[in-house]
PDB file of C-alpha atoms and ligand atoms in Angstrom:
ATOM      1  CA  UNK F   1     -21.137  -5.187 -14.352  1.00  0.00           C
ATOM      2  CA  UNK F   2     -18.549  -7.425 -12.085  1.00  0.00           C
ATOM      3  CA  UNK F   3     -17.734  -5.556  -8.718  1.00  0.00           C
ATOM      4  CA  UNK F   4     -13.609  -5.645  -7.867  1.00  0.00           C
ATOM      5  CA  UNK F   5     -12.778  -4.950  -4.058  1.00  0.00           C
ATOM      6  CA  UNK F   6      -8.865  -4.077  -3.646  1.00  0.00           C
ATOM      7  CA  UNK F   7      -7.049  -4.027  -0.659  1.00  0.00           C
ATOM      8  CA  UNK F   8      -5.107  -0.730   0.588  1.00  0.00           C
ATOM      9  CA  UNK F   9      -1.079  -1.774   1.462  1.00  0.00           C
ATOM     10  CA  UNK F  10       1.303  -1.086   3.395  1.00  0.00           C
ATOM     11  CA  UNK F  11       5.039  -0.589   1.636  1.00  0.00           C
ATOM     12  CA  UNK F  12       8.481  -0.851   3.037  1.00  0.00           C
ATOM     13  CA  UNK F  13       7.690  -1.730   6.501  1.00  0.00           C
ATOM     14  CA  UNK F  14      10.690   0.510   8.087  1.00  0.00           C
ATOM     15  CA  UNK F  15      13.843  -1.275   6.111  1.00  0.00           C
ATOM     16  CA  UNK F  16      12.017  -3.354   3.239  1.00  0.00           C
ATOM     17  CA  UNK F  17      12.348  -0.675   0.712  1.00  0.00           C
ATOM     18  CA  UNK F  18      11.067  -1.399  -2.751  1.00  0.00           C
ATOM     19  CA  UNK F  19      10.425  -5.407  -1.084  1.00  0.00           C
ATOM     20  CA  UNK F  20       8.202  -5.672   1.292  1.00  0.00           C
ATOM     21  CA  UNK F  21       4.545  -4.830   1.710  1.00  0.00           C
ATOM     22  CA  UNK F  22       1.152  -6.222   3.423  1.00  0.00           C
ATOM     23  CA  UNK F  23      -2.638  -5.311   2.559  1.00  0.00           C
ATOM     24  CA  UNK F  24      -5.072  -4.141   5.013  1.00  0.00           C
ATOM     25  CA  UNK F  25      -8.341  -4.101   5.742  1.00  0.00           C
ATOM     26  CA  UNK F  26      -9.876  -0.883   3.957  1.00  0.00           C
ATOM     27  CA  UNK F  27     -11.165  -1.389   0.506  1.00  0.00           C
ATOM     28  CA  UNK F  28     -11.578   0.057  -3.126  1.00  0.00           C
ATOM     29  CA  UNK F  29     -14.755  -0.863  -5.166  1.00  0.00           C
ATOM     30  CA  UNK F  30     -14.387  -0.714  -8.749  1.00  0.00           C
ATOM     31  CA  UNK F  31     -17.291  -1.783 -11.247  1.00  0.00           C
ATOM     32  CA  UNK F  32     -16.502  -2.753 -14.501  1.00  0.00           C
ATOM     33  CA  UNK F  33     -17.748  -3.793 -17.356  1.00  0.00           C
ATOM     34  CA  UNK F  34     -16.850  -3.943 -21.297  1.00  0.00           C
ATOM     35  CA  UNK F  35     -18.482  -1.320 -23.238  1.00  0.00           C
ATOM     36  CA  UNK F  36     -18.111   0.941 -26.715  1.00  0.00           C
ATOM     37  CA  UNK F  37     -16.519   3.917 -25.362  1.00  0.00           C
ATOM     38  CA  UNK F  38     -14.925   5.458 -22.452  1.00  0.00           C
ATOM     39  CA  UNK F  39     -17.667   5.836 -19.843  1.00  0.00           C
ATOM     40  CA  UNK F  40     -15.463   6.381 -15.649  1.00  0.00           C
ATOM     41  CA  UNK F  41     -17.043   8.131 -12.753  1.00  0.00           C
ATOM     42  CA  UNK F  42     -16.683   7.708  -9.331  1.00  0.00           C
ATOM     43  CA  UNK F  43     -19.389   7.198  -6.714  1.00  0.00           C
ATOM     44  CA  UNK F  44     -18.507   8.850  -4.335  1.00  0.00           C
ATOM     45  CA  UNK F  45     -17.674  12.471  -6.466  1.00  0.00           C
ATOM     46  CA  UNK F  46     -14.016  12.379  -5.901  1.00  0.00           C
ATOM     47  CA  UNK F  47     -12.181  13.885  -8.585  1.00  0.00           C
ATOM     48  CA  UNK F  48     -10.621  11.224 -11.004  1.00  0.00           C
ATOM     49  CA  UNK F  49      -9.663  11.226 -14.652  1.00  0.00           C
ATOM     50  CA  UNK F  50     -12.490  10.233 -16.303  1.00  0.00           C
ATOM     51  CA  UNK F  51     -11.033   9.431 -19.824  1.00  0.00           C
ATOM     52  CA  UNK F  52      -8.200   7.593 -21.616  1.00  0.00           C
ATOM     53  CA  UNK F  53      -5.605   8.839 -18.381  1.00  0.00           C
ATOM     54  CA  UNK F  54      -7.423   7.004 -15.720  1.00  0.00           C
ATOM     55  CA  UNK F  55      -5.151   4.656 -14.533  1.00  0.00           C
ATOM     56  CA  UNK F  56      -7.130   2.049 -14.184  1.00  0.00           C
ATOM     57  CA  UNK F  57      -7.970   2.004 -17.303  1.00  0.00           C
ATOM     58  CA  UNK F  58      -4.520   2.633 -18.385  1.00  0.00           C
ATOM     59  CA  UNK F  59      -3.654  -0.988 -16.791  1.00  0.00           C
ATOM     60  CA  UNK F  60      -6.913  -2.324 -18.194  1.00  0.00           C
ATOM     61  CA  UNK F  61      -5.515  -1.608 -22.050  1.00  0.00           C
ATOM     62  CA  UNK F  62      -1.985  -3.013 -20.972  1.00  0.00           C
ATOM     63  CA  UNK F  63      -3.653  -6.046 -19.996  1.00  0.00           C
ATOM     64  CA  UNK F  64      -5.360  -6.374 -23.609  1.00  0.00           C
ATOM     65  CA  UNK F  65      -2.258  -5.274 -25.204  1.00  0.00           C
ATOM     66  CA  UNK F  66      -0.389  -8.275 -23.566  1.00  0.00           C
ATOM     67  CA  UNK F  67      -3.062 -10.420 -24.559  1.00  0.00           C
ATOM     68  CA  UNK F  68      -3.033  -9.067 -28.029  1.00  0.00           C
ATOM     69  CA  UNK F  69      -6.685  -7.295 -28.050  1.00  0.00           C
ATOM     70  CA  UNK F  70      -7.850  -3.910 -28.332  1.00  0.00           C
ATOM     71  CA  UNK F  71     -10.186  -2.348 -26.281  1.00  0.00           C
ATOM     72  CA  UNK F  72     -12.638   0.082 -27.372  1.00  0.00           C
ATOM     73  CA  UNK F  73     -13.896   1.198 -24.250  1.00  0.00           C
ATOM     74  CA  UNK F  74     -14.735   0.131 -20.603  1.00  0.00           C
ATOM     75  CA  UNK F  75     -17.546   1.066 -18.059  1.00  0.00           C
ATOM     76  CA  UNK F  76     -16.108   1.842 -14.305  1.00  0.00           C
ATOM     77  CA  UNK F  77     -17.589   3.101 -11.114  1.00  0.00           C
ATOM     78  CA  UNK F  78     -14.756   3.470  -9.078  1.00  0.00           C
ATOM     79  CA  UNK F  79     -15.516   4.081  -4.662  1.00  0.00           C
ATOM     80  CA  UNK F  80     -12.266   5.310  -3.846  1.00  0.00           C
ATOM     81  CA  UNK F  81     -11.963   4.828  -0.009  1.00  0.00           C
ATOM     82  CA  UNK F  82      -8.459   4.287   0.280  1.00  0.00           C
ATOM     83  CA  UNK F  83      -6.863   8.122   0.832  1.00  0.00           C
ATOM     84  CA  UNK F  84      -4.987   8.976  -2.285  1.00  0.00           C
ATOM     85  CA  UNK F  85      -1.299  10.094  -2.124  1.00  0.00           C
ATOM     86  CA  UNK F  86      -1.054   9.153   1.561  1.00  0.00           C
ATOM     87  CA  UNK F  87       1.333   6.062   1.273  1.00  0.00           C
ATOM     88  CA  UNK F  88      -1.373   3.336   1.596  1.00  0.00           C
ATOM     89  CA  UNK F  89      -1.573   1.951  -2.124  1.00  0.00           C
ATOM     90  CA  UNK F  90      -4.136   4.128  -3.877  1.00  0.00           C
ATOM     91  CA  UNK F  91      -2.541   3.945  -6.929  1.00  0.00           C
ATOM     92  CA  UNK F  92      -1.444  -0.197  -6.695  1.00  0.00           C
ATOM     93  CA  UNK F  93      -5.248  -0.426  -5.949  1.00  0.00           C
ATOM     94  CA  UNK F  94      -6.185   1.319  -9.366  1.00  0.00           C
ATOM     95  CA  UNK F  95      -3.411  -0.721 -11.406  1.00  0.00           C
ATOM     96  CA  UNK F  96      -4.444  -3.892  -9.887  1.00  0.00           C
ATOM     97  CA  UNK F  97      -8.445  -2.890 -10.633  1.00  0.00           C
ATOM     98  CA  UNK F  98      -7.901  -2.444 -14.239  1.00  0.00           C
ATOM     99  CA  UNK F  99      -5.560  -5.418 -14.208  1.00  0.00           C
ATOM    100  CA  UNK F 100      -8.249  -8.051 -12.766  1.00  0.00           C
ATOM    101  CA  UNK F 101     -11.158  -6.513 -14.447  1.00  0.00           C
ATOM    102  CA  UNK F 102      -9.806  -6.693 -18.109  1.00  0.00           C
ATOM    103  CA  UNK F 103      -8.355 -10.516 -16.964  1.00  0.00           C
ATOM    104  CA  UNK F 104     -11.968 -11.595 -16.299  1.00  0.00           C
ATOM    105  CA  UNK F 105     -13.622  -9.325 -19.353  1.00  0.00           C
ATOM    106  CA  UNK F 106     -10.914 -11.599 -21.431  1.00  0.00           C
ATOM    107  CA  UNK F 107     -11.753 -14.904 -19.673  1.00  0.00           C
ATOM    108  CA  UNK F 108      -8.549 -15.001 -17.086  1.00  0.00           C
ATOM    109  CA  UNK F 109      -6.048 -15.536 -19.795  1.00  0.00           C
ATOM    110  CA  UNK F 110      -3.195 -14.219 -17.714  1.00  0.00           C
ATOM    111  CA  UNK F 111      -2.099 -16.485 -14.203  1.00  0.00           C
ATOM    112  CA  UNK F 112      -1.836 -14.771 -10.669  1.00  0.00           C
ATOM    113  CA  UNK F 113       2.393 -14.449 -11.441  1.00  0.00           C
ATOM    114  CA  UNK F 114       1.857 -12.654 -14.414  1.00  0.00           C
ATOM    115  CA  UNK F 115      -0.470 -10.481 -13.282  1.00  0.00           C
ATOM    116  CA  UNK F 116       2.462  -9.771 -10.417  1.00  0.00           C
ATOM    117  CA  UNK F 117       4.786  -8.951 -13.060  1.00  0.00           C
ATOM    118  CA  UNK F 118       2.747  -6.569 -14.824  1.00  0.00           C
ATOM    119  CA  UNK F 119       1.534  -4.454 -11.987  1.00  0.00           C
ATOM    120  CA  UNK F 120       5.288  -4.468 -10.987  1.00  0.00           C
ATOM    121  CA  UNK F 121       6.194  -3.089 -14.789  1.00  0.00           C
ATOM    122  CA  UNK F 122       3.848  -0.760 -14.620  1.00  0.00           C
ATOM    123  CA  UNK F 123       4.276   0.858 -11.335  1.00  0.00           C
ATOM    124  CA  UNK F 124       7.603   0.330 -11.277  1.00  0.00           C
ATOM    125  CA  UNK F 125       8.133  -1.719  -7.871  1.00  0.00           C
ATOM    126  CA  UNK F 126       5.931  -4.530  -6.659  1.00  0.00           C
ATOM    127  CA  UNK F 127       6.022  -3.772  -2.908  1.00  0.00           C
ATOM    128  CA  UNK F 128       2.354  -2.184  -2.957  1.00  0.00           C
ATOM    129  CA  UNK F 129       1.112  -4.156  -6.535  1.00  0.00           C
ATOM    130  CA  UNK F 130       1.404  -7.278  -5.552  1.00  0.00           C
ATOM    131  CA  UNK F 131       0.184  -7.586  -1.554  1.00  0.00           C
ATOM    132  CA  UNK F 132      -2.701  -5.590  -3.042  1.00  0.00           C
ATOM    133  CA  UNK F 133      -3.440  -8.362  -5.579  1.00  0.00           C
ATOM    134  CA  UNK F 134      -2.382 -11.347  -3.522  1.00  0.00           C
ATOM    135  CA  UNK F 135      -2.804 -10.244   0.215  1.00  0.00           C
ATOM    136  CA  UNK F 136      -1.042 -11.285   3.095  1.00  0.00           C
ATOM    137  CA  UNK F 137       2.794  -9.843   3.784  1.00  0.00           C
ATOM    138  CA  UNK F 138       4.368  -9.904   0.418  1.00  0.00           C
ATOM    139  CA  UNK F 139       8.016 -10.331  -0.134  1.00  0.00           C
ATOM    140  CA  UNK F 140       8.878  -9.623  -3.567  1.00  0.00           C
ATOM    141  CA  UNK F 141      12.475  -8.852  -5.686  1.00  0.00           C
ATOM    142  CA  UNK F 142      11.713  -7.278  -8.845  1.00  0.00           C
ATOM    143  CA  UNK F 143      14.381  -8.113 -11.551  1.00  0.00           C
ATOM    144  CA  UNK F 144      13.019  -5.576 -13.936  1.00  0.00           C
ATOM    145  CA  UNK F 145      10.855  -7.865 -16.259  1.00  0.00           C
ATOM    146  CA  UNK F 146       9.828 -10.732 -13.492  1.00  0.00           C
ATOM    147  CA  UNK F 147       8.920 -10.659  -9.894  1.00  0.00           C
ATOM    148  CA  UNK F 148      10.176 -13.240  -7.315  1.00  0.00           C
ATOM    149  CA  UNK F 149       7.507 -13.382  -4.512  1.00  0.00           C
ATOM    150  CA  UNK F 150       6.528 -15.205  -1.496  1.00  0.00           C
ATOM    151  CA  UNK F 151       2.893 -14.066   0.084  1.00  0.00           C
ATOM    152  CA  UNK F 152       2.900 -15.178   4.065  1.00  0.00           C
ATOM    153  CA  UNK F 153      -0.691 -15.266   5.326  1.00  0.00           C
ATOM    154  CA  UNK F 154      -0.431 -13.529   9.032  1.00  0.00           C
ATOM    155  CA  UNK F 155      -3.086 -14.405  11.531  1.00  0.00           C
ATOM    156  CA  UNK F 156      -1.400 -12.058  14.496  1.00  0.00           C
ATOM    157  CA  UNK F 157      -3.253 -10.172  17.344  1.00  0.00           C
ATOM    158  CA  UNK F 158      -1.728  -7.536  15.973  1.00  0.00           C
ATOM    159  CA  UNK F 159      -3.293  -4.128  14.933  1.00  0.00           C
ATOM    160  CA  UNK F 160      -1.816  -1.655  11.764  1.00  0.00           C
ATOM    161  CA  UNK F 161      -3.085   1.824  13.079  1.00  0.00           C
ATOM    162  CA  UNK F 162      -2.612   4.306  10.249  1.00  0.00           C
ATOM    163  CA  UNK F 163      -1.803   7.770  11.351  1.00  0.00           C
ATOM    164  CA  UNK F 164      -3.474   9.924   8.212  1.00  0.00           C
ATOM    165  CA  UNK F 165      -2.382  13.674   7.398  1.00  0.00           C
ATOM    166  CA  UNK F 166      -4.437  15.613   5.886  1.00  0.00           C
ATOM    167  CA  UNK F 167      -1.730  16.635   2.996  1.00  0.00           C
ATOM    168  CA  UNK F 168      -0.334  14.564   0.154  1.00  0.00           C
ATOM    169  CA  UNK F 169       3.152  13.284  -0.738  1.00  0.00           C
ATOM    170  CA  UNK F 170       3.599  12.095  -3.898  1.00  0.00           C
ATOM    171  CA  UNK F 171       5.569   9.258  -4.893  1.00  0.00           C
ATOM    172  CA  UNK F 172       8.100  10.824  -7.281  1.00  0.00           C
ATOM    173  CA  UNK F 173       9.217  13.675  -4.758  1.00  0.00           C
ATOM    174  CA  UNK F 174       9.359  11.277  -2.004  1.00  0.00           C
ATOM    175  CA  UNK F 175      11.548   9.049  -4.217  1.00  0.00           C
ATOM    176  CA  UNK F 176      13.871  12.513  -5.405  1.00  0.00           C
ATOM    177  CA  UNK F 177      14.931  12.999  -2.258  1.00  0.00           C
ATOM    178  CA  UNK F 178      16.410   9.642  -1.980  1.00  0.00           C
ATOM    179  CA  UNK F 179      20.846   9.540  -1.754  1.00  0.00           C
ATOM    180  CA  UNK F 180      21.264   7.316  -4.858  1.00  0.00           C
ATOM    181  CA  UNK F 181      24.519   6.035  -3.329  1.00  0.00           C
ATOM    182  CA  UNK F 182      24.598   4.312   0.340  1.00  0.00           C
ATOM    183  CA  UNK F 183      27.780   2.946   2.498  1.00  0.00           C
ATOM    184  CA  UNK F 184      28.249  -1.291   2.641  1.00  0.00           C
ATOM    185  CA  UNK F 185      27.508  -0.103   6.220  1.00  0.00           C
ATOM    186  CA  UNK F 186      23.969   1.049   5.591  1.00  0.00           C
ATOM    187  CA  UNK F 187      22.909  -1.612   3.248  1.00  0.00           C
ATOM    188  CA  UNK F 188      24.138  -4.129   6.097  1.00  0.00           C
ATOM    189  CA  UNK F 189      21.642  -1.961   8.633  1.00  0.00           C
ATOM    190  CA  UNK F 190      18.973  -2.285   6.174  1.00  0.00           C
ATOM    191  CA  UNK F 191      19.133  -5.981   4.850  1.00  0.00           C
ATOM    192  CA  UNK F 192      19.242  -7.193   8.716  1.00  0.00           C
ATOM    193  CA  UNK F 193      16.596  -5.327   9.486  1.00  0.00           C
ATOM    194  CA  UNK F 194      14.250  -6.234   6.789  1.00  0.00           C
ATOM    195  CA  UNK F 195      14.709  -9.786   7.483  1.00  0.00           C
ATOM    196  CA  UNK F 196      14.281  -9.632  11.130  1.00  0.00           C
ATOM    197  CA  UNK F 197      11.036  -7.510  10.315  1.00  0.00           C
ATOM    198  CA  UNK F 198       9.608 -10.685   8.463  1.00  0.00           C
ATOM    199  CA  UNK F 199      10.585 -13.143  10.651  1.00  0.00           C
ATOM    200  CA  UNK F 200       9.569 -11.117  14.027  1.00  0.00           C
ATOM    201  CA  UNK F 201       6.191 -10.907  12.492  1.00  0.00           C
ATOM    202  CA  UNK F 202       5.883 -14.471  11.227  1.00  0.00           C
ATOM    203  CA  UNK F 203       6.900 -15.707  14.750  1.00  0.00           C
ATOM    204  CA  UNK F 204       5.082 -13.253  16.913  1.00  0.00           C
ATOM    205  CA  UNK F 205       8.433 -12.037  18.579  1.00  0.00           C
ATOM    206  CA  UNK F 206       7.164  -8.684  18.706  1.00  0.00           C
ATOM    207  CA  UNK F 207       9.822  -6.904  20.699  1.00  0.00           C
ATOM    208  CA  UNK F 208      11.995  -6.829  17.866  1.00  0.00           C
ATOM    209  CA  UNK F 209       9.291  -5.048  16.050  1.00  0.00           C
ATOM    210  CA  UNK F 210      10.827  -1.595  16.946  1.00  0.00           C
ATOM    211  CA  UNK F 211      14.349  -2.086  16.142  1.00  0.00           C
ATOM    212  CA  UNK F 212      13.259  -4.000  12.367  1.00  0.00           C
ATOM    213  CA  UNK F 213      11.145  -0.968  11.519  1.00  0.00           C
ATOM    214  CA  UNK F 214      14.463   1.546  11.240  1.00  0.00           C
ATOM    215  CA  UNK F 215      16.052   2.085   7.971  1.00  0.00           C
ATOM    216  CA  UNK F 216      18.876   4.280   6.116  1.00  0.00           C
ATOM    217  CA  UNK F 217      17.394   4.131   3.301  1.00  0.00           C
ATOM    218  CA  UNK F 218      14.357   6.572   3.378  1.00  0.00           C
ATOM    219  CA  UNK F 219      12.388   7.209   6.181  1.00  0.00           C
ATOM    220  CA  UNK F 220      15.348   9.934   7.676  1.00  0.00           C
ATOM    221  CA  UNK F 221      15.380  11.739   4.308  1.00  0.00           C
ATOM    222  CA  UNK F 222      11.215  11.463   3.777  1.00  0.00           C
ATOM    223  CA  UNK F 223      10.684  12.674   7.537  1.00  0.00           C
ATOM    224  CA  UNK F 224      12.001  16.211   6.338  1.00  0.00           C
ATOM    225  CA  UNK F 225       8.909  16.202   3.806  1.00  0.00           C
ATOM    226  CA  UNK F 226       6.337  15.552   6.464  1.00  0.00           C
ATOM    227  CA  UNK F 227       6.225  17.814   8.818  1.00  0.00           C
ATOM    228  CA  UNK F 228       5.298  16.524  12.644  1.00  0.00           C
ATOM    229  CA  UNK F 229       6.245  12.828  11.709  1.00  0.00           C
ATOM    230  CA  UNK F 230       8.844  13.070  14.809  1.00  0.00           C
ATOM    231  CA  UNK F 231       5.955  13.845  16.849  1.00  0.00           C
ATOM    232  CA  UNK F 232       4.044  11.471  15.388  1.00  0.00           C
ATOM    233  CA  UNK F 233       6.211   8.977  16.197  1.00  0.00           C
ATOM    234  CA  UNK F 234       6.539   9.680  19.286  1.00  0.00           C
ATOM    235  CA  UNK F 235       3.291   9.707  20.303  1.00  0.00           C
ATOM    236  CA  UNK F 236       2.882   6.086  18.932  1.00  0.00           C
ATOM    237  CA  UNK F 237       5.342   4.771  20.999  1.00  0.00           C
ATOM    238  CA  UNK F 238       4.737   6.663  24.172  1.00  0.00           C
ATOM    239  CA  UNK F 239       0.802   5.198  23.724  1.00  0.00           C
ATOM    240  CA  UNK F 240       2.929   1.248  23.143  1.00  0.00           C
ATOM    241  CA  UNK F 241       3.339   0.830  19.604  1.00  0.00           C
ATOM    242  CA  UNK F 242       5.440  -1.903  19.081  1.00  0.00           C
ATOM    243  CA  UNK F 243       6.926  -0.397  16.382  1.00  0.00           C
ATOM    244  CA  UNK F 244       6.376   2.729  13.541  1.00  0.00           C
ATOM    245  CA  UNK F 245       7.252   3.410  10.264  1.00  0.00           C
ATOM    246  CA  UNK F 246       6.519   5.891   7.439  1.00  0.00           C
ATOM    247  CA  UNK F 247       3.929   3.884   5.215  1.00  0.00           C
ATOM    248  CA  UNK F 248       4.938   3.308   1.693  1.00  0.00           C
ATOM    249  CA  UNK F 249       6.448   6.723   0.612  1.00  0.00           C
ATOM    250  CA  UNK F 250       4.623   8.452   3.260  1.00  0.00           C
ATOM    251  CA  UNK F 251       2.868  10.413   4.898  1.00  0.00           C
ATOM    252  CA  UNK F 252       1.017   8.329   6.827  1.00  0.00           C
ATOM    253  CA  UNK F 253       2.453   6.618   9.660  1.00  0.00           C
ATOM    254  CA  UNK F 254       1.969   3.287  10.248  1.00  0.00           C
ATOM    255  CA  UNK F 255       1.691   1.806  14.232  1.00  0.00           C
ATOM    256  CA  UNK F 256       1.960  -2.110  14.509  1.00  0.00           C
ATOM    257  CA  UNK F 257      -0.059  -2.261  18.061  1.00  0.00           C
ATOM    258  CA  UNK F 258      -1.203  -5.004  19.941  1.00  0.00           C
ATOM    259  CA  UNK F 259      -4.816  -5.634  19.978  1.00  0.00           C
ATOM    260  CA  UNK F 260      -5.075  -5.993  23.880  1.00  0.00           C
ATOM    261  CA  UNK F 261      -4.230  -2.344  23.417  1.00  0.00           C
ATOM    262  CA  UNK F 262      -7.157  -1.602  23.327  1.00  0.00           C
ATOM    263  CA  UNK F 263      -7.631   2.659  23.478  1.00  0.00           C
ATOM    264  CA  UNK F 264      -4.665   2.870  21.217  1.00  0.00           C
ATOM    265  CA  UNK F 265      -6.621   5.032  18.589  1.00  0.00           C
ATOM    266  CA  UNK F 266      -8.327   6.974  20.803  1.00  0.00           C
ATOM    267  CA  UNK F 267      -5.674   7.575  23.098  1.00  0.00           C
ATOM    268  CA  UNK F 268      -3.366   8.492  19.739  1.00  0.00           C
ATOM    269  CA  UNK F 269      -5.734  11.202  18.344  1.00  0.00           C
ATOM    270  CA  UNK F 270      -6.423  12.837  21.843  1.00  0.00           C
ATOM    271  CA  UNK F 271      -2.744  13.747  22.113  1.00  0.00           C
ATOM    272  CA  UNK F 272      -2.583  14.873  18.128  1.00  0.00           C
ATOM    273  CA  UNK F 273      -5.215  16.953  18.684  1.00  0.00           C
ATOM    274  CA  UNK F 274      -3.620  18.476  22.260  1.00  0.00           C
ATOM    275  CA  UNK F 275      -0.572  18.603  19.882  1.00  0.00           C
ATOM    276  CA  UNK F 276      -2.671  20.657  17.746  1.00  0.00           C
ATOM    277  CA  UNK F 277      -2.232  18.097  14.805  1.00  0.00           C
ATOM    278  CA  UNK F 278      -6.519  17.469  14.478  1.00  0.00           C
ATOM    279  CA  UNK F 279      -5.960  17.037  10.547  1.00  0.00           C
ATOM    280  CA  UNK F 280      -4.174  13.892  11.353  1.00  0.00           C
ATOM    281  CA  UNK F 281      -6.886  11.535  11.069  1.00  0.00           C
ATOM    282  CA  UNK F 282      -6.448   7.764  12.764  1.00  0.00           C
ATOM    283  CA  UNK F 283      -7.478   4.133  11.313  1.00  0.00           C
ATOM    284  CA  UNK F 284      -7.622   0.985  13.009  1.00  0.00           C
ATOM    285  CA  UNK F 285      -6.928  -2.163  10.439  1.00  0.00           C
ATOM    286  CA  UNK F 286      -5.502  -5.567  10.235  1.00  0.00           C
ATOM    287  CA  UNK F 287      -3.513  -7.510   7.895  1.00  0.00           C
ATOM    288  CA  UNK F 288      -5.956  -9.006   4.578  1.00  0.00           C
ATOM    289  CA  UNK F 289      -5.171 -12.438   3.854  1.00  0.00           C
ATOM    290  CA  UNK F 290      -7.333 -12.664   0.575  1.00  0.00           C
ATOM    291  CA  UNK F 291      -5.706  -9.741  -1.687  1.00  0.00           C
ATOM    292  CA  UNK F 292      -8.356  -8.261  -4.810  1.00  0.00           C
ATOM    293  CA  UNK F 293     -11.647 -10.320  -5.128  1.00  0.00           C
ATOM    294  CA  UNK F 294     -14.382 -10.137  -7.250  1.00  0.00           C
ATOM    295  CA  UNK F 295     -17.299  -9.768  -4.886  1.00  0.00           C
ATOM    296  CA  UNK F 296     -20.095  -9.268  -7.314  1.00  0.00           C
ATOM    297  CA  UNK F 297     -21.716  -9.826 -11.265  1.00  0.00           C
TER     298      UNK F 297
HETATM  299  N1  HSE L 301       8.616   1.329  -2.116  1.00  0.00           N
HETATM  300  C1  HSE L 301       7.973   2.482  -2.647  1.00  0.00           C
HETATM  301  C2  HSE L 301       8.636   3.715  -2.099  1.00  0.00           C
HETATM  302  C3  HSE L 301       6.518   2.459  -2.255  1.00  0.00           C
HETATM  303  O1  HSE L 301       8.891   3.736  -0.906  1.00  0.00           O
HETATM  304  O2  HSE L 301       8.895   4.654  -2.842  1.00  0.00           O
HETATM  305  C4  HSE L 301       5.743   3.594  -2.833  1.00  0.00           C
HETATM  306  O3  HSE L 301       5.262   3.302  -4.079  1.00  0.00           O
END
């Protein structure tokens, strides 16, 4: 057994939809090893498919497919840490799990890019697959068979605090209620943005931080799924959040805070729960540099 620890990520980051994404600093285990047959649990008794439909090892058989093998079976423990349908990667973790663990079971046949490219094809977009494999701030355009990335390391003294519902959104509803046309107009608000998201960050010009994070593209139709995210909001900037944004496709909320701010947490979930919002749980992280490693034989 080899022990795999994935990054969660970050998606989007207000205007980067579908392009940009970072990994933080709370972790998925997965132990793997070849075996006969089909033998998945979890450790930590969470409910996962446990047969042929777990997705990682879905991406596990892709992987051997590619590489022109066939795999009989695979051993996993999975310790799934990273909330699942909450906007913060679950699912990029599992792809890019069975991705690296079938790589090394086959002796690393595949490169870092076209393990990028795969976790792109098979979830779809790359903004979560491929800071979870590589780490840092990702940006990545996905041409529909290759990805075209850059990975920025970020040492910043800046804090991601993720505001956590306790519901689920999944992907594919928050993606259905998506306009599938936009006006010139909008796609100029969203393409500044974007950039001056990346390069606020790079440079530490933080102040920007707030207007970068707005978009046209989702986050006004995806706030009408999640109920309280105006509040939300609001209470991260009234506590000094440089900026906010709806996490991948949501729910959680994402803060960018500075880490002289120090009480921002606690000061955050004392006014959710005055707001009566206690399921709303709150996590302090900070940008990972080093993407998936294998931490363990
Ligand atoms: N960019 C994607 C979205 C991330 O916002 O739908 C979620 O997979």
């Amino acid at each position: 057994m080899f022990k795999i620890q994935i990054p969660a990520t970050s998606a989007n980051l207000g205007a980067g939809f579908d392009a940009l994404g970072l990994a933080l600093t709370y972790y998925n285990y997965v132990e793997m090893e070849e075996c006969d047959h089909i033998d998945i649990s979890s450790s930590d008794n969470l409910d996962i498919p446990t047969d042929e439909r777990n997705l990682i090892y879905i991406s596990a058989k892709d992987l051997f497919e590619v590489c022109g093998k066939k795999l009989d079976g695979l051993k996993i423990r999975q310790t799934n840490n990273i909330p699942m349908t909450r906007g913060l990667g679950s699912s990029s973790a599992c792809i890019i799990a069975g991705l690296v663990g079938a790589n090394k079971i086959l002796g690393e046949p595949l490169t870092k890019d076209d393990l990028v490219d795969l976790s792109a094809q098979i979830e779809g977009h790359p903004d979560n697959t491929a800071p979870a494999l590589l780490g840092g701030i990702v940006t990545a355009v996905f041409d529909g068979r290759k990805v075209h990335w850059v990975k920025q390391e970020v040492y910043t003294k800046l804090k991601f605090v993720a505001i956590i519902p306790d519901f689920e959104l999944k992907t594919e509803m928050a993606r259905a209620c998506l306009p599938k046309e936009i006006s010139h107009k909008d796609a100029v608000y969203n393409l500044s943005r974007a950039a001056l998201f990346s390069a606020s960050l790079l440079t530490g010009k933080f102040e920007n931080l707030r207007t970068a994070v707005h978009d046209r593209l989702h986050q006004p139709y995806r706030m009408e799924l999640i109920p309280h995210c105006r509040e939300v909001f609001d209470i991260a900037y009234t506590h000094g959040a440089y900026g906010a944004y709806i996490s991948g496709a949501g729910p959680t909320v994402m803060a960018i805070v500075d880490e002289n701010n120090t009480y921002f947490a606690g000061k955050v979930k004392f006014s959710l729960d005055n707001a009566g919002l206690s399921g709303w749980e709150v996590h302090e992280l900070r940008i990972d540099n080093e993407g998936t490693k294998i931490i363990g034989v």
